[in-house]
Amino acid sequence: MLAQAKIKLGVLTSGGDAQGMNAAVRAVVRTGISRGCEVYAIYEGYEGMIRGGDFIRRMKWDSVGGILHLGGTVIGTARSADFRTRDGRRQAVANLLAHGIHRLVVIGGDGSLTGAAEFRSEWPELVQELREAGKIDVDTAERCAFLAIVGLVGSIDNDFSGTDMTIGADSALHRITEALDAITSTAASHQRTFVVEVMGRNCGYLALMGAISGGADWIFIPEAPPEADDWQRAMCEALRVGRQNGRRDSLVVIAEGAHDRHGVPITAHQVKQVLEENLGEDTRVTILGHIQRGGVPSAFDRWMSSLIGYTAVQHLLASQPQDEPQIIGIRENRITTAPLMQCVQETRAVAEAIKAHDYERALAMRGGSFGESLRTLYTLMQSNPSTPRGSGSTRPLRFAILHAGGPSPGMNTAVRVAVRLSVDQGHQVYGVRNGFQGLIDGDLHEMDWMSVTGWATAGGAELGVNRKIPQGAELYQIARNIESFGIDGLLMIGNLAGYQACHRLFSERTNFPAFRIPIMCLPATIDNNLPGSELSIGADSALNSIVDSVDRIKQSAVAARRCFVVEVMGRDCGYLALMGGLASGAERVYLPEEGVTLRDLQADVDEMTYWFKRGKRLSLVVRNENVDAVYTTGFMVALFEQEGGPVFEVRQAILGHIQQGGSPSPFDRIQATRLAVRCVEFLIDRATRKNPDAAFIGIRGGRLQIRDLEDLPRLMHPDFARPRDQWWMELRDISRILRQQPADEG
Ligand code: ADP
């Protein structure tokens, strides 16, 4: 009996390259193979499709090994003038059909995706023409009568409607943030001003998020040109006052497509000239250019692109001739699909609104959080609070801010935002040193506008951390301090211990009337084990440091047949292990939610031995620190070593506190900012109520959500320090498919 012909899929990258494209290609190839398809890479985008021959190559599981961590695209990209012609596209059809390919995953920007949609609608006619010309046979023409396409958006600008993040945007933000952090340190040493130009012709996303992450002092973006025609005066005045107030550096971020309200371009060099002439300051221009496209993909770009690559194949295999082509994107942390052409049109509509000087519409089309982030940035950039203390319409309030748990990158960012936004409205903020112990000891210090300068970017926790959960007489001391300092609201930025401490204060309200103040918890722990939020501040930074460490570990083992057992943090929560494994291409992850048995370990050793004997050189397993009390990392290493015998050797890497350190990732800085804004609004709003709420904030489904602290026990796992609801557990199957090579690839 003849074996049934395999389904053939093609994948290509086109247009501008972006970090994360390789992760997407890898996922498409591996998912396709695991679904029993033949997968072909089309090298050099549409150009390779037209040239055919060696530009269209069958991919095996190993063809995409070792590319997850590489920037750019290993299958090449190009811009193709020929693809814009009918003759070129007809040739492309002929080349694809020579391999029987009529399902395509196209990874590119709006140009590439528009081209793909047009190619698809023209396909039946082109097939017919080829058949009439005798270039393909009737059977092929019938079998491949329609083209199925799925688009993945590769664009560092994050300028595409229909997805919250495009492939490469997060990595580009990493490059920008690294550059801004580096520039800030030299600028501060010499009291200089820097004007930094970032990419974005019609889209200010990178500039805006870069400015928030880098703690910039002024910004120019295409969607929101300066209000006034004499923008030079407003900018110079703001920067001058900042200097007078003690700012050692000034940082202006400008998008390459910046212009004034009449559409006249504003360039970085022009801004430099204005600043030098008016402020007499040494001003330098840095144009980041292609640095933003380069370098390794961020953890997010690796896992997000892997997921959308996986989903693209599922979608492609299910698509019917009549189905409209879709893009696969990410919305609110979930993989979504959206009609391709509608997204292209919406994307172009923003550019058209900017061109027509309709900035209000352009901003509105960018979505709610863009405008909100811009407003927040405008406040944070001020050199002074807009409402001096006591001059507001309401009584000045006093808030206390403290941390709990271990340090988590992004904590300082959140404190800075909370202090500035409160002080900006004429209120007072006390920083509590050393967590709840400081609240017991009365270690509170007033913070002013400039006291948080530089905190946007700093790792660690300037206020200090502590795991203390107060009890007994300590509660009395806290009540006394709240009264004596006249505290009207409490903001806790920290981990589960902090949530529990706040819950305790809340439940002791009847005994201690002083606790009848609004209490707000902002999730900040690398473990990502808090209820009510899909991500806590610090988890993304930790994930990036895991991925960075694993990249180095892998590089250290180029020659040997070696298995690395990498232990990551997370306590009872497997988030870091699963996502770290997904983003670094681990073959196996051990999660506390699943545990591990001796039988599992035996099966894992057998599988490793099988592949090492067939030439595999490196194997990576990621183990959460609390998977099992008996089968520890040391135990597993010893077991693998013993069982691996002469076939492979084993090394362990316990990443430890590296994961808590380092400067916060751009994502953590942006999320910390978003959350802190809402926390301050909450405290101000509730402070004058009789029985104010105690709550915790989080991001769920892309939205900020506030829940009663009373719900805390109900939302937690009864026996383990993790929430009952863990959205990322759904990703286990995908992670498994991408790492488990089928024994027979066919
Ligand atoms: P990006 O995909 O990054 O937006 P481009 O706009 O340069 O990059 O598009 C990449 C390639 O996609 C082009 O060189 C061309 O081959 C193809 N392409 C773009 N627009 C179209 C179109 N309208 N019709 C056919 N092909 C197109």
Short mmCIF file of C-alpha atoms in Angstrom, two decimals, residues 173 176 180 193-200 203-228 230-232 234-236 238-239 247 250-261 266-268 271 275 363 366 369-383 416 670:
data_model
loop_
_atom_site.label_atom_id
_atom_site.label_comp_id
_atom_site.label_asym_id
_atom_site.label_seq_id
_atom_site.Cartn_x
_atom_site.Cartn_y
_atom_site.Cartn_z
CA LEU A 173 13.48 47.67 23.74
CA ILE A 176 17.38 50.72 23.74
CA LEU A 180 19.99 54.49 27.70
CA THR A 193 22.68 66.22 27.95
CA PHE A 194 22.09 63.35 25.53
CA VAL A 195 19.66 63.23 22.66
CA VAL A 196 19.00 59.63 21.69
CA GLU A 197 17.23 58.75 18.46
CA VAL A 198 15.39 55.45 18.31
CA MET A 199 13.62 53.72 15.43
CA GLY A 200 9.96 54.29 14.62
CA CYS A 203 5.19 54.58 15.61
CA GLY A 204 6.41 56.00 18.89
CA TYR A 205 6.18 52.73 20.79
CA LEU A 206 9.94 52.18 21.12
CA ALA A 207 10.57 55.82 22.01
CA LEU A 208 7.77 55.96 24.57
CA MET A 209 8.54 52.67 26.28
CA GLY A 210 12.27 53.36 26.02
CA ALA A 211 11.75 56.75 27.67
CA ILE A 212 9.72 55.22 30.49
CA SER A 213 12.29 52.46 30.96
CA GLY A 214 15.28 54.76 30.76
CA GLY A 215 13.84 57.54 32.94
CA ALA A 216 14.05 60.11 30.13
CA ASP A 217 13.43 63.82 30.70
CA TRP A 218 11.87 64.74 27.36
CA ILE A 219 10.36 62.90 24.42
CA PHE A 220 9.35 63.39 20.80
CA ILE A 221 7.07 60.85 19.10
CA PRO A 222 5.12 61.00 15.83
CA GLU A 223 1.69 60.38 17.38
CA ALA A 224 1.96 63.23 19.88
CA PRO A 225 3.99 66.14 18.54
CA PRO A 226 4.66 69.05 20.95
CA GLU A 227 1.54 71.07 21.70
CA ALA A 228 3.16 74.42 21.15
CA ASP A 230 7.68 77.07 20.17
CA TRP A 231 8.38 73.63 21.60
CA GLN A 232 12.01 74.65 21.96
CA ALA A 234 9.09 74.45 26.79
CA MET A 235 11.79 71.80 26.47
CA CYS A 236 14.66 74.11 27.46
CA ALA A 238 11.92 71.98 31.74
CA LEU A 239 15.50 70.78 31.40
CA ARG A 247 19.53 66.43 38.08
CA SER A 250 19.37 65.21 30.95
CA LEU A 251 18.08 62.66 28.50
CA VAL A 252 15.93 63.40 25.48
CA VAL A 253 14.48 60.48 23.52
CA ILE A 254 13.35 61.12 19.98
CA ALA A 255 11.68 58.76 17.51
CA GLU A 256 13.14 58.91 14.01
CA GLY A 257 9.75 59.98 12.65
CA ALA A 258 9.31 62.89 15.11
CA HIS A 259 7.84 66.13 13.79
CA ASP A 260 5.98 69.20 14.95
CA ARG A 261 2.20 69.67 14.72
CA ILE A 266 12.23 67.43 14.26
CA THR A 267 15.65 65.83 14.16
CA ALA A 268 18.03 64.81 16.90
CA VAL A 271 17.28 69.32 19.25
CA LEU A 275 19.77 72.83 23.71
CA LEU A 363 -3.17 58.16 19.59
CA ARG A 366 -2.72 52.97 19.35
CA SER A 369 -2.40 51.82 27.48
CA PHE A 370 -0.31 53.79 24.96
CA GLY A 371 -2.05 57.06 25.82
CA GLU A 372 -2.02 56.24 29.51
CA SER A 373 1.70 55.49 29.41
CA LEU A 374 2.34 58.78 27.65
CA ARG A 375 0.43 60.74 30.29
CA THR A 376 2.37 58.97 33.04
CA LEU A 377 5.65 59.75 31.31
CA TYR A 378 4.72 63.44 31.08
CA THR A 379 4.29 63.51 34.85
CA LEU A 380 7.43 61.53 35.61
CA MET A 381 9.50 63.80 33.37
CA GLN A 382 8.55 66.94 35.25
CA SER A 383 11.29 68.68 37.14
CA ARG A 416 9.79 56.02 41.97
CA ILE A 670 6.91 49.32 32.09
#
